[in-house]
Every structure is written in structure tokens, then in C-alpha cells.
GROMACS .gro file of C-alpha atoms in nm:
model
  119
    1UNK     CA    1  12.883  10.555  10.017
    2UNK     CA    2  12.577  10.397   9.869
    3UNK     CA    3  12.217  10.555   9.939
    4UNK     CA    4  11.964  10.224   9.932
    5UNK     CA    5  11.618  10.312   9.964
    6UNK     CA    6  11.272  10.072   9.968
    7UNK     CA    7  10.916  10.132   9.852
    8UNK     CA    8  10.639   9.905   9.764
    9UNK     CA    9  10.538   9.811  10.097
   10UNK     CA   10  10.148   9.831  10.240
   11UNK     CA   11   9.923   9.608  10.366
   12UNK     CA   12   9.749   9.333  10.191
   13UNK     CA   13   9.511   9.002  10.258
   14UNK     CA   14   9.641   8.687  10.261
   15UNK     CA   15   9.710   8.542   9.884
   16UNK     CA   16   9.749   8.868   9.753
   17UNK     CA   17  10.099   8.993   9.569
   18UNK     CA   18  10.338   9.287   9.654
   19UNK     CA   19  10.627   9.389   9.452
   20UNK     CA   20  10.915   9.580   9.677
   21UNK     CA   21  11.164   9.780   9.507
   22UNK     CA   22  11.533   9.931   9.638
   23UNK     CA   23  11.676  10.214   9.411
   24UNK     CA   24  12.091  10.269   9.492
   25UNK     CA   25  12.123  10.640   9.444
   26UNK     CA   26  12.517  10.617   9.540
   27UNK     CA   27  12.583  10.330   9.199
   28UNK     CA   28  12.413  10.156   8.952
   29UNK     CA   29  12.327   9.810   9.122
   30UNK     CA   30  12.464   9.599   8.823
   31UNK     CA   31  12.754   9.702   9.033
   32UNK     CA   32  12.665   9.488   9.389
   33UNK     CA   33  12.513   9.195   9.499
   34UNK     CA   34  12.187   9.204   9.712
   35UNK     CA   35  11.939   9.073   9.915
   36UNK     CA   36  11.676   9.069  10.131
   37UNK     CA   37  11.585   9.093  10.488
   38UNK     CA   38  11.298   9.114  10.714
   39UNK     CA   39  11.270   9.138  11.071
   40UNK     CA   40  10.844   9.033  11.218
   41UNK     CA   41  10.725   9.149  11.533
   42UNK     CA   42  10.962   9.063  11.821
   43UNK     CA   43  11.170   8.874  11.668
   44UNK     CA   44  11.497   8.906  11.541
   45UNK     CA   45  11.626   9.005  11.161
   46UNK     CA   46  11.618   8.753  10.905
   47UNK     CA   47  11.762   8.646  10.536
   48UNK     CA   48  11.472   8.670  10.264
   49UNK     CA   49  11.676   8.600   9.955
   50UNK     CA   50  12.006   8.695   9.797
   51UNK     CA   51  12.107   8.749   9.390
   52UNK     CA   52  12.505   8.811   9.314
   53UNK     CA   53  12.682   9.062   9.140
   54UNK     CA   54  12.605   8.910   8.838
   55UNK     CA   55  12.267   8.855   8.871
   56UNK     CA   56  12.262   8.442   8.775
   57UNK     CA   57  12.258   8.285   9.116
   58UNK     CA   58  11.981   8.355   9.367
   59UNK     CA   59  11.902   8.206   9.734
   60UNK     CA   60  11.607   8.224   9.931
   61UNK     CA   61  11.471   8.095  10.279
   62UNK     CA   62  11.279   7.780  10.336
   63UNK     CA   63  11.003   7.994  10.426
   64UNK     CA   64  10.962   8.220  10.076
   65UNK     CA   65  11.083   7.949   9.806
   66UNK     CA   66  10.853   7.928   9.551
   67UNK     CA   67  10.647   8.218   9.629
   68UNK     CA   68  10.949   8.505   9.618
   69UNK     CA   69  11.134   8.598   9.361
   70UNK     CA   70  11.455   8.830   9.381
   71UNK     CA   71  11.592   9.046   9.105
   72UNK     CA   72  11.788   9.348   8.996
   73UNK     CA   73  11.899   9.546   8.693
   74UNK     CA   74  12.118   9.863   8.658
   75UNK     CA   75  11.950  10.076   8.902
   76UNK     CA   76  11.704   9.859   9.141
   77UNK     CA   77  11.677   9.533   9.334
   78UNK     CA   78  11.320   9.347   9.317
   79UNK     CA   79  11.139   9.135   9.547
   80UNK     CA   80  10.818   8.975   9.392
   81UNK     CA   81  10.638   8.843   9.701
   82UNK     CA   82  10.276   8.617   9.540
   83UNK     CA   83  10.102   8.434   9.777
   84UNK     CA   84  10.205   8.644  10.086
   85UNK     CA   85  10.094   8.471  10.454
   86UNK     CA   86  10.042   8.646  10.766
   87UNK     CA   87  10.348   8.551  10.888
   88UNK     CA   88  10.564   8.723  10.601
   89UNK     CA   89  10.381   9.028  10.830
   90UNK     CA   90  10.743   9.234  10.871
   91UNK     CA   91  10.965   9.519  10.813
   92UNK     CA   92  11.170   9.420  10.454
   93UNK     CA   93  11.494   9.521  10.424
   94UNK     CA   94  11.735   9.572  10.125
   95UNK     CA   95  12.066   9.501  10.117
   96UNK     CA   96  12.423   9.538   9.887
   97UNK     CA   97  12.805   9.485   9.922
   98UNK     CA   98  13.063   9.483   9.644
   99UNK     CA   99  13.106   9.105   9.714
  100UNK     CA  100  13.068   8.861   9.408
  101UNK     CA  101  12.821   8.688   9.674
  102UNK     CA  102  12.629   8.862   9.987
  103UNK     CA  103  12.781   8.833  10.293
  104UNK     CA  104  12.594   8.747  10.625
  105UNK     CA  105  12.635   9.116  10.710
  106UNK     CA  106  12.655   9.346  10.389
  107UNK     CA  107  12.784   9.683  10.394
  108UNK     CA  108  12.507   9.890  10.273
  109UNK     CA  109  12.145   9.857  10.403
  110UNK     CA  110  11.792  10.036  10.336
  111UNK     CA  111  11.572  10.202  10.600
  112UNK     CA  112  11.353   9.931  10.535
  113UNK     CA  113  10.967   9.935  10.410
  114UNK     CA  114  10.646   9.760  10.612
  115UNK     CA  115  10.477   9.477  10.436
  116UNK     CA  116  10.180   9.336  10.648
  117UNK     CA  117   9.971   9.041  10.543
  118UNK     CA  118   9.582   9.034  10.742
  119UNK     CA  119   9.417   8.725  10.755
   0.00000   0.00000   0.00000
């Protein structure tokens, strides 16, 4: 079983930068693809961004392309948020699965970490 856990949130103005993190206590991450989720104020979880197992392909929502940036090494995944909008305002969650590529519903998820973004 893998242990993911996520720090770097807090609360920033709009414009400012955040950098999340997601340490894997269970395996070293080189090890699993990951990704990205948040879920705003009543509304419902969604994909962020994605990097694969071997850490050359990346995805990312409409809504966070060219202003988030996803990566990992051996022991953490990354999320480089610049430019952050009030409505990036949500709890991020990390993700991992053994996959090649992340599936729609991975098998190992963080507790997640509060970013909020005041006007």
C-alpha cells in the first residue's frame, strides 16, 4: 500500500505562485504515474494534470495550461501553480497507480492540501 501525502498549500492573492508537493512514503515515485486533482467549493472533483511513469508525457486541463506545471522525481510529485486565479480556490489532490499512464480513477490518493486564491 502506498502512503501519498500533500503540503504546500495556503492562501495567496491573485498572480501569486504556490508550489504543492506529494511525498510516497510506501515507494519511490519513479515507480508510478501521477496527477493531480482538485475539487472547489460545491462542486465536484476534477483532473489538474497528469505525468506517466516515465516522467516524459504530461496532460493538463484547459483551465491550468500554461500556468501549471507537473513533475516528479524518485520520491515526490510537483505541481508549480504561477499565476493562480480565484477560481483555482480548491482542495488539490495527489494521485498514483502503477499504470504506464493515469487512469480516470488511480489507485492511490492523498488527503489532499487547501490552496485558496483572494482577489
Amino acid at each position: 500500500q502506498v502512503q501519498l501525502v500533500e503540503s504546500g498549500g495556503g492562501l495567496v492573492q491573485a498572480g501569486d505562485s504556490l508550489r504543492l508537493s506529494c511525498a510516497a512514503s510506501g515507494r519511490a515515485f519513479s515507480t508510478y504515474s501521477g496527477g493531480w486533482f482538485r475539487q472547489g467549493p460545491g462542486k465536484e472533483r476534477e483532473f489538474v494534470a497528469s505525468i506517466n511513469r516515465n516522467g516524459d508525457l504530461t496532460s493538463y486541463a484547459t483551465s491550468v495550461k500554461g500556468r501549471f506545471t507537473i513533475s516528479k522525481d524518485n520520491a515526490k510529485l510537483y505541481l508549480q501553480m504561477n499565476s493562480l486565479k480565484p477560481e483555482d480556490t480548491a482542495v488539490y489532490y495527489c494521485a498514483a497507480d502503477t499504470l504506464q499512464i493515469l487512469n480516470i480513477r488511480p489507485n492511490y490518493w492523498g488527503q489532499g492540501t487547501q490552496v485558496t486564491v483572494s482577489s
